[in-house]
PDB file of C-alpha atoms in Angstrom:
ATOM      1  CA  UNK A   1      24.785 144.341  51.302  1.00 63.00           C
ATOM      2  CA  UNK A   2      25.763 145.067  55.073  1.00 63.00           C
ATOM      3  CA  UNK A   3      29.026 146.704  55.610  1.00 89.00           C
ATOM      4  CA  UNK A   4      31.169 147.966  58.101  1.00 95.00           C
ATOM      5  CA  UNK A   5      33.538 150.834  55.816  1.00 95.00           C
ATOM      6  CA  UNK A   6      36.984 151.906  57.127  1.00 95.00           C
ATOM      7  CA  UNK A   7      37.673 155.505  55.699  1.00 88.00           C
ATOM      8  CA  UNK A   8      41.201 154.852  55.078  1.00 90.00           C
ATOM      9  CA  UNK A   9      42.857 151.678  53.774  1.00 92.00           C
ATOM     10  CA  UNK A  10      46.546 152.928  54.217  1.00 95.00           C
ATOM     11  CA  UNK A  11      47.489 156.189  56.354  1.00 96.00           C
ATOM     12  CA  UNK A  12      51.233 157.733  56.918  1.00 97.00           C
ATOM     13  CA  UNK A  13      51.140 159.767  59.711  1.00 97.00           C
ATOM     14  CA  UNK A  14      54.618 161.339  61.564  1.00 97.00           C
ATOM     15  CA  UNK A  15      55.632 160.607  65.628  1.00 97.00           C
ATOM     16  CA  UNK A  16      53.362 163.157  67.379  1.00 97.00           C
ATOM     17  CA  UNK A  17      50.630 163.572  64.749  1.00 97.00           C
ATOM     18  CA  UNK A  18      47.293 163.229  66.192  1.00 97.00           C
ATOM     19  CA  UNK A  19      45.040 160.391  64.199  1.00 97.00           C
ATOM     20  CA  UNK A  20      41.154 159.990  63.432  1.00 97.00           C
ATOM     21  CA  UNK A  21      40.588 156.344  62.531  1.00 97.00           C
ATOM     22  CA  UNK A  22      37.043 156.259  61.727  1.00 96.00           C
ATOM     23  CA  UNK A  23      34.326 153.429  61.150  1.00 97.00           C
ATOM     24  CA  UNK A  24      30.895 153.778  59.907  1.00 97.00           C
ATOM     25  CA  UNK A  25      28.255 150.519  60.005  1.00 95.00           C
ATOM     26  CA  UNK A  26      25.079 150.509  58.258  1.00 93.00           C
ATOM     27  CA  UNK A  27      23.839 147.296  60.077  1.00 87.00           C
ATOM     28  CA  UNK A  28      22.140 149.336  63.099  1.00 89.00           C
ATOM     29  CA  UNK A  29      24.290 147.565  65.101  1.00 89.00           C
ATOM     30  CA  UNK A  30      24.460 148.142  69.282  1.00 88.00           C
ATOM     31  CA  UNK A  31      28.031 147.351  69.588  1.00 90.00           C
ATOM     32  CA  UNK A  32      31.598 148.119  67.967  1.00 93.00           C
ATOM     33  CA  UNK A  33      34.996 147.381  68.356  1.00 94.00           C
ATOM     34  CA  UNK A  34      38.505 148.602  67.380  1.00 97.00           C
ATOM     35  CA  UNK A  35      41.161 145.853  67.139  1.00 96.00           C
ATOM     36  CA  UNK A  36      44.489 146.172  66.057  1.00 96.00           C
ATOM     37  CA  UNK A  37      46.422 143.037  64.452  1.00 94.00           C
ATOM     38  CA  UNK A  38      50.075 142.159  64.337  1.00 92.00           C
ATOM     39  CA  UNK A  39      52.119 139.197  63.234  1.00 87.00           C
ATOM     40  CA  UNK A  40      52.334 136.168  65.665  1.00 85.00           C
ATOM     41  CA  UNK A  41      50.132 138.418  68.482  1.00 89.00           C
ATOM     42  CA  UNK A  42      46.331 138.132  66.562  1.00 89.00           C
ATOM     43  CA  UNK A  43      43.601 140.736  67.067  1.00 92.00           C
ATOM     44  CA  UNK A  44      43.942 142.381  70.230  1.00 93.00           C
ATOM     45  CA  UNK A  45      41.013 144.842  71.206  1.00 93.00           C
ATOM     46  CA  UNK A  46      41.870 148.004  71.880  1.00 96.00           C
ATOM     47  CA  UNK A  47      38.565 149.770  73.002  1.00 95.00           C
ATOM     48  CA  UNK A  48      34.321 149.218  72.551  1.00 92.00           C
ATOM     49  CA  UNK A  49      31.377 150.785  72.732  1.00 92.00           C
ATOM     50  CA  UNK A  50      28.166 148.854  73.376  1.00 88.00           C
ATOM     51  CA  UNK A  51      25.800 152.485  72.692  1.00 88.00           C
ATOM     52  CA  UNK A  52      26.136 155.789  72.137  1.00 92.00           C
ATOM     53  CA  UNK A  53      28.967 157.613  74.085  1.00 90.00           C
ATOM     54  CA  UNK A  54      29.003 154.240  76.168  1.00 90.00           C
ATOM     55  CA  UNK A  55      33.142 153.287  75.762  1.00 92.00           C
ATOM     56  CA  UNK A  56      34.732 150.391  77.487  1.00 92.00           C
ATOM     57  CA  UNK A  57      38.755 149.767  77.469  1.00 93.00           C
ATOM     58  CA  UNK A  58      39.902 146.471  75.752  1.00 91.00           C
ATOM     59  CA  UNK A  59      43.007 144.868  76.529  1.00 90.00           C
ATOM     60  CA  UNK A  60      45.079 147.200  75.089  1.00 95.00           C
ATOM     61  CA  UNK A  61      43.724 151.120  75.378  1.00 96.00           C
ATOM     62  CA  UNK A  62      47.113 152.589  76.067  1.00 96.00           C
ATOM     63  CA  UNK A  63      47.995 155.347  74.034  1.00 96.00           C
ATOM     64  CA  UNK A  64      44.017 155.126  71.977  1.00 97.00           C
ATOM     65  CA  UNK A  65      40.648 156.706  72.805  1.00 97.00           C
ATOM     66  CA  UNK A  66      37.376 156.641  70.935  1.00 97.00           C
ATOM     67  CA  UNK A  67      34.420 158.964  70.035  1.00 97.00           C
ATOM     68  CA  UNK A  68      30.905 157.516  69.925  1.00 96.00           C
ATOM     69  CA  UNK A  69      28.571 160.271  69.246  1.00 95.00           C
ATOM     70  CA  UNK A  70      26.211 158.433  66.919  1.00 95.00           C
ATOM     71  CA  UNK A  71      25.098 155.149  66.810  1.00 94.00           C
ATOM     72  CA  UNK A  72      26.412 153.930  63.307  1.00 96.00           C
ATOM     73  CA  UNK A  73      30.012 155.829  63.655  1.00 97.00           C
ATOM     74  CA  UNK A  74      33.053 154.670  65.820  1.00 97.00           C
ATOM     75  CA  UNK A  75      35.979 156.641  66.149  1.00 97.00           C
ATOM     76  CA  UNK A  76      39.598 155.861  67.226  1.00 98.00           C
ATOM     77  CA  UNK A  77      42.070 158.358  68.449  1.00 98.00           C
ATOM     78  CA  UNK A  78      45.851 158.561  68.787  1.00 97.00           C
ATOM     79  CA  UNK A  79      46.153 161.339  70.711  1.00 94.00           C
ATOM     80  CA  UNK A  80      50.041 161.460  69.942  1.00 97.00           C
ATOM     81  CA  UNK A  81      51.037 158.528  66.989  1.00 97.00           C
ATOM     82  CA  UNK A  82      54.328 156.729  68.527  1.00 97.00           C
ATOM     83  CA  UNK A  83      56.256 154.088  65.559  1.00 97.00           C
ATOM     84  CA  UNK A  84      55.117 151.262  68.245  1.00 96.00           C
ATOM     85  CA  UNK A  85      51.353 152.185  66.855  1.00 98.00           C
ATOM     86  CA  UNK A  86      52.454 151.394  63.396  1.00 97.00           C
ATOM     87  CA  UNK A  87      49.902 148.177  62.806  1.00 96.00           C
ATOM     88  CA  UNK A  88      46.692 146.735  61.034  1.00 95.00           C
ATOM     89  CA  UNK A  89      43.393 148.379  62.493  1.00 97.00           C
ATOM     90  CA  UNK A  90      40.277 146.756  62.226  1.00 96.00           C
ATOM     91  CA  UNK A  91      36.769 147.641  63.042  1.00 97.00           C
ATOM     92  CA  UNK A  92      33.635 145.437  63.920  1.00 95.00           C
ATOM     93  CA  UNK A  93      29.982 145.824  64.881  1.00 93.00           C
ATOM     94  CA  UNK A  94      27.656 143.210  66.263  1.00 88.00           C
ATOM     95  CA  UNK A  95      24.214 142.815  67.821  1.00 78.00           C
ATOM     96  CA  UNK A  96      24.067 142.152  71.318  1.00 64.00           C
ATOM     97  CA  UNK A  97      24.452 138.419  70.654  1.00 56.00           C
ATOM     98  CA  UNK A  98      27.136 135.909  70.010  1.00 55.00           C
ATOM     99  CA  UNK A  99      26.648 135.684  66.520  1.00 57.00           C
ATOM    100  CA  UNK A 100      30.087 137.081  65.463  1.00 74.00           C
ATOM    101  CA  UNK A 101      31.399 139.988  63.976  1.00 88.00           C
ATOM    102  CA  UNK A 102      31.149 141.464  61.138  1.00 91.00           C
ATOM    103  CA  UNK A 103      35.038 143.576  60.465  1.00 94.00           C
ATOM    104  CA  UNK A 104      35.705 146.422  58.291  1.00 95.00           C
ATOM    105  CA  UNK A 105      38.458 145.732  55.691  1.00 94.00           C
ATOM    106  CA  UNK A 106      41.299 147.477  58.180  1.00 95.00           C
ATOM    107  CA  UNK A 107      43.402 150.466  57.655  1.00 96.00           C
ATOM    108  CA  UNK A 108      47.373 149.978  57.528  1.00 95.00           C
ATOM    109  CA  UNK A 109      48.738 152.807  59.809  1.00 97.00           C
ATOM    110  CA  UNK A 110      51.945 153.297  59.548  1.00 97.00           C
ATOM    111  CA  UNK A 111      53.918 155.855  61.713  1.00 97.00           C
ATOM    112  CA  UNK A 112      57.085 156.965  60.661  1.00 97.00           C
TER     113      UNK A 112
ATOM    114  CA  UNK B   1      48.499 135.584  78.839  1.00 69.00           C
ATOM    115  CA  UNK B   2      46.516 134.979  75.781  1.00 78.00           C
ATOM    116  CA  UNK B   3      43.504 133.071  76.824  1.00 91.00           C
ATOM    117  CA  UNK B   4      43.184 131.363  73.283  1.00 94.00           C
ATOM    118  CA  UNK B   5      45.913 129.783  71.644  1.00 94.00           C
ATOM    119  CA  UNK B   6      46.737 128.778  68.248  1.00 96.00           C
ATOM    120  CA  UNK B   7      50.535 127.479  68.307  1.00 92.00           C
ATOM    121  CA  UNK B   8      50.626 126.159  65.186  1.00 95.00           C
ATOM    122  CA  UNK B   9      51.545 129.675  63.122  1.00 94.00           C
ATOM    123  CA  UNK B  10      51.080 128.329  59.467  1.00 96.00           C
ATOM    124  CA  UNK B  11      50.151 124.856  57.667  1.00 97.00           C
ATOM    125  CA  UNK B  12      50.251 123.574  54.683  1.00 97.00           C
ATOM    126  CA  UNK B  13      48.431 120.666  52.860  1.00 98.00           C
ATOM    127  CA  UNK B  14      47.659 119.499  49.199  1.00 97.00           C
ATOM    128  CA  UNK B  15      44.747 120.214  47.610  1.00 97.00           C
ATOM    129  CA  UNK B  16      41.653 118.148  48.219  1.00 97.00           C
ATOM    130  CA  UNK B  17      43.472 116.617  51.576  1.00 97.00           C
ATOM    131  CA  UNK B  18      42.063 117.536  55.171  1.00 98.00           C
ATOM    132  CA  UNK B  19      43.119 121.117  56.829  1.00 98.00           C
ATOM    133  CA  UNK B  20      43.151 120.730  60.923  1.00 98.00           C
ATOM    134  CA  UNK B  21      43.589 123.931  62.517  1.00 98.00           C
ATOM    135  CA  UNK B  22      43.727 123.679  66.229  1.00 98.00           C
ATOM    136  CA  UNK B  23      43.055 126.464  68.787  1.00 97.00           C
ATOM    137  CA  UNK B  24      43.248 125.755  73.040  1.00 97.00           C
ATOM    138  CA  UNK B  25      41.636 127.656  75.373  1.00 96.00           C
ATOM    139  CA  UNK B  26      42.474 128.662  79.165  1.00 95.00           C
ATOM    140  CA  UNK B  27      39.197 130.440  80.126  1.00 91.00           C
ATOM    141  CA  UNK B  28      36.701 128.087  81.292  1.00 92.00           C
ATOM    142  CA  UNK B  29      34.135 130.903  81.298  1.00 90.00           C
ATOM    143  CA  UNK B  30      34.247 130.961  77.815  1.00 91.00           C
ATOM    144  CA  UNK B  31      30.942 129.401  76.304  1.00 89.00           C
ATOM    145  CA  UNK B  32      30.883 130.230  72.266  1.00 90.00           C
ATOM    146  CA  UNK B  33      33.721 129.574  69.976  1.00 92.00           C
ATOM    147  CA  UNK B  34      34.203 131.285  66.561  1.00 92.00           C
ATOM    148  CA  UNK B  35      36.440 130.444  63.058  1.00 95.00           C
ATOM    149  CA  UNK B  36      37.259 133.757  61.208  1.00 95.00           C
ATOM    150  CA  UNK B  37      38.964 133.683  57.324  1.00 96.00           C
ATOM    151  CA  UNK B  38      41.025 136.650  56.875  1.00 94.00           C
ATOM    152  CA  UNK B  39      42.487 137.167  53.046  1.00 93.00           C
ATOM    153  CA  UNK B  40      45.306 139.767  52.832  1.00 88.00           C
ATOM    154  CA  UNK B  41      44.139 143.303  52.898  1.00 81.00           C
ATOM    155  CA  UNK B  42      40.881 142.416  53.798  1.00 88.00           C
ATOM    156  CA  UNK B  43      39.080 142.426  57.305  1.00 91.00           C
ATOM    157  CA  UNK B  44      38.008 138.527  58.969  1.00 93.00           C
ATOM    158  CA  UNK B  45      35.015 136.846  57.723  1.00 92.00           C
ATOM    159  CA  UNK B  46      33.008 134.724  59.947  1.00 90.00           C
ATOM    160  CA  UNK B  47      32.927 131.117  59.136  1.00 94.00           C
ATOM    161  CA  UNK B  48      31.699 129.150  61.406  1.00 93.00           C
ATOM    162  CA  UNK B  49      30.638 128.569  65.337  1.00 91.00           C
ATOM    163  CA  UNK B  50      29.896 126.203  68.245  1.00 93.00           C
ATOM    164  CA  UNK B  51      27.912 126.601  71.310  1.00 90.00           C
ATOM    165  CA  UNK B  52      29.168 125.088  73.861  1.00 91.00           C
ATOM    166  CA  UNK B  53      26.588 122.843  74.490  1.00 92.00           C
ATOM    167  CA  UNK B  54      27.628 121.012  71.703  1.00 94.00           C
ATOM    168  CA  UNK B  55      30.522 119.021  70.486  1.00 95.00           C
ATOM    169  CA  UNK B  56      30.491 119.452  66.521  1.00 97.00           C
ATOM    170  CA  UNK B  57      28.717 121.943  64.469  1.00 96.00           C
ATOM    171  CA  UNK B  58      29.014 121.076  60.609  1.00 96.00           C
ATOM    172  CA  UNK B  59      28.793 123.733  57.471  1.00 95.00           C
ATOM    173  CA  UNK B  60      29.796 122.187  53.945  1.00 96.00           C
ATOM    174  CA  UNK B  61      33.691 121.465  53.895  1.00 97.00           C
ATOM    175  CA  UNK B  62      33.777 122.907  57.614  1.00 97.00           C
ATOM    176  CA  UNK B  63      33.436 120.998  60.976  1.00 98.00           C
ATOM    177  CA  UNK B  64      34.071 122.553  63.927  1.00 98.00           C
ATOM    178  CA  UNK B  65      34.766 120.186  67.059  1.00 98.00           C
ATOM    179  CA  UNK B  66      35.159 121.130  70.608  1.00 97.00           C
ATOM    180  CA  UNK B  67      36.181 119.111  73.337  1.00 97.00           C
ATOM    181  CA  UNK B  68      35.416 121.092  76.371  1.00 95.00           C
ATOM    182  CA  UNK B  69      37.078 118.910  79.281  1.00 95.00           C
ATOM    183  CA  UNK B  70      40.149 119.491  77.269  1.00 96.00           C
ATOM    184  CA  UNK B  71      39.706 123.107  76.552  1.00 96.00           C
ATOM    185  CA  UNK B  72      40.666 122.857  73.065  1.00 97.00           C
ATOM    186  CA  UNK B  73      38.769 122.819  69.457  1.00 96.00           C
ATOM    187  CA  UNK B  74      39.793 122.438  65.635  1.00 98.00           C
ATOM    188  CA  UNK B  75      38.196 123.147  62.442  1.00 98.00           C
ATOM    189  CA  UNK B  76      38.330 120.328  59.892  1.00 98.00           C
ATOM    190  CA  UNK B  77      38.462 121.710  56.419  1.00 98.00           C
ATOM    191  CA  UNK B  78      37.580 118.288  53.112  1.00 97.00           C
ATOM    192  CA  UNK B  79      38.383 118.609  50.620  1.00 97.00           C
ATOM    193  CA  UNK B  80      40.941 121.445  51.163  1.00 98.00           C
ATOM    194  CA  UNK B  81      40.832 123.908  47.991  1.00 97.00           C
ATOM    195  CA  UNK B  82      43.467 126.383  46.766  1.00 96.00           C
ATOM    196  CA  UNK B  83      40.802 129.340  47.659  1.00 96.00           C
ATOM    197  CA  UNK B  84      41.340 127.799  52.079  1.00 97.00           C
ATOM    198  CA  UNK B  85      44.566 129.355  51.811  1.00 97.00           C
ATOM    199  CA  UNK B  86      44.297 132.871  54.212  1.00 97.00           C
ATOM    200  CA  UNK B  87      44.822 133.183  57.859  1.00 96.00           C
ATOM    201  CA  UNK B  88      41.904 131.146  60.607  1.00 97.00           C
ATOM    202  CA  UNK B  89      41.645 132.717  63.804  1.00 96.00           C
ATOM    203  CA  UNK B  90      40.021 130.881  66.256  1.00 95.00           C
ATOM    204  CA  UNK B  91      37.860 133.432  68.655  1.00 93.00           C
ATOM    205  CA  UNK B  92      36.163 132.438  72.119  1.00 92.00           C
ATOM    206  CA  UNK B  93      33.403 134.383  73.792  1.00 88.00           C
ATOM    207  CA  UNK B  94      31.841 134.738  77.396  1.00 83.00           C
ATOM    208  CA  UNK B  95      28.832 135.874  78.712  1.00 71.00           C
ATOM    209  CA  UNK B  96      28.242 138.075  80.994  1.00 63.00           C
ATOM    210  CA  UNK B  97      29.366 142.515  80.753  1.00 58.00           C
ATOM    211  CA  UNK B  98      28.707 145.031  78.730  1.00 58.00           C
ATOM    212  CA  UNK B  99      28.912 143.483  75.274  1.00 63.00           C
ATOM    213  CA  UNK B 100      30.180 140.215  74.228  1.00 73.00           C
ATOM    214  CA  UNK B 101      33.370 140.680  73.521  1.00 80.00           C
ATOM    215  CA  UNK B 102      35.900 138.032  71.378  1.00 87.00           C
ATOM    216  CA  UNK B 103      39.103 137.287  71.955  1.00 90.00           C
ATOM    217  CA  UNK B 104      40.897 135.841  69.367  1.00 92.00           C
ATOM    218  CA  UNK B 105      43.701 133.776  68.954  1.00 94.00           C
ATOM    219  CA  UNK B 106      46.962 134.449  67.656  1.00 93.00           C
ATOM    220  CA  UNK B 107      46.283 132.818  64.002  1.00 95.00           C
ATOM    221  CA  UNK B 108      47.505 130.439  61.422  1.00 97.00           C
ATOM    222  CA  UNK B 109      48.647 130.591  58.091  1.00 96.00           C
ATOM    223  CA  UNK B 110      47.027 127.690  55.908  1.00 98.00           C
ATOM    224  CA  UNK B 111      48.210 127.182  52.421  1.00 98.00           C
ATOM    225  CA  UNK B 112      46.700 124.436  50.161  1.00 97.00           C
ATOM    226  CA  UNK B 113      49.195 123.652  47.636  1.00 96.00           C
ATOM    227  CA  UNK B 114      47.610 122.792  44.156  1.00 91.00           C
TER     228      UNK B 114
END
């Protein structure tokens, strides 16, 4: 069964605390995705990589990088957690098609 | 500006009635349209999709129409079943970049009420 595993499903972190989000797909997929998802706003994509240690901003990058060093494993960064992070993070692979995504189940950061 | 639009935050309907979920759309660049389930604690599942060469793609208890002139498309859920109830974003894609990317709609909340 293809998967797309989230290494976390809840994290606490404190204001200031540097956080690894990571994703791992086993699909051989080209691309991935991080998305973030809050009430009444939907998923919002935060960054992508379409290859390895190819990264492209989303809509919302502020405050987030990523790490792509191999091709199944997608990394997100808070380089400095801020409460306004606090949210649901999900992450996706695809082929190079529109055939959808498949998402991770999402970690619940919360930043206190 | 959010490109897709789902302004209809939650619905509810009785079991084995019709679900309509609408979602507009601003981008006319967009050219493939998505319906994702998402359960509580659990990442979206893909459920169904249009090209946009067509008007009406069919799957079991899911249609999926798009009207393109108006920019808008709904997923048709019959007989509605308890297990519908989760959040449906609606998703549009274009072509054309790096990677096709989706952006999604803001959701809704359907509940089918036994």
């Amino acid at each position: 069964d293809v998967k797309v595993t989230q290494s976390s499903r809840y994290l606490v972190k404190r204001t200031g605390e540097k956080v690894f989000l990571e994703c791992v797909q086993d699909m051989d997929h080209e691309n991935m995705f991080w998305y973030r998802q809050d009430p009444g706003l939907g998923l919002r994509l935060i960054y992508f990589s379409y290859d390895v240690k190819m990264k492209e901003k989303g809509d919302i990058p502020e405050g987030y990088s990523v790490s792509r060093e191999k091709k199944e494993r997608f990394s997100l960064i808070l380089e400095s957690a801020s409460t306004n992070q606090t949210s649901m993070y999900l992450c996706a692979s695809s082929l190079g098609v529109a055939g959808g995504y498949t998402f991770g189940s999402g970690t619940r950061l919360t930043v206190v | 500006d959010q490109q897709v639009k789902q302004n209809s935050p939650s619905l509810s309907v009785q079991e084995g009635r019709i679900s309509i979920l609408n979602c507009d759309y601003t981008n006319s660049m967009f050219d493939y349209f998505l319906w994702y389930k998402k359960y509580p604690a659990e990442g979206p599942t893909f459920l169904i999709s249009i090209s946009s060469i067509k008007d009406k793609n069919e799957d079991g208890r899911f249609t999926v129409f798009l009207n393109k002139s108006a920019k808008h498309l709904s997923l048709h859920i019959v007989p509605s079943q308890p297990g519908d109830s989760a959040v449906y974003f609606c998703a549009a894609s274009a072509m054309g970049g790096s990677a096709r990317q989706l952006t999604f709609g803001s959701g809704t909340q359907l509940t089918v009420l036994p």
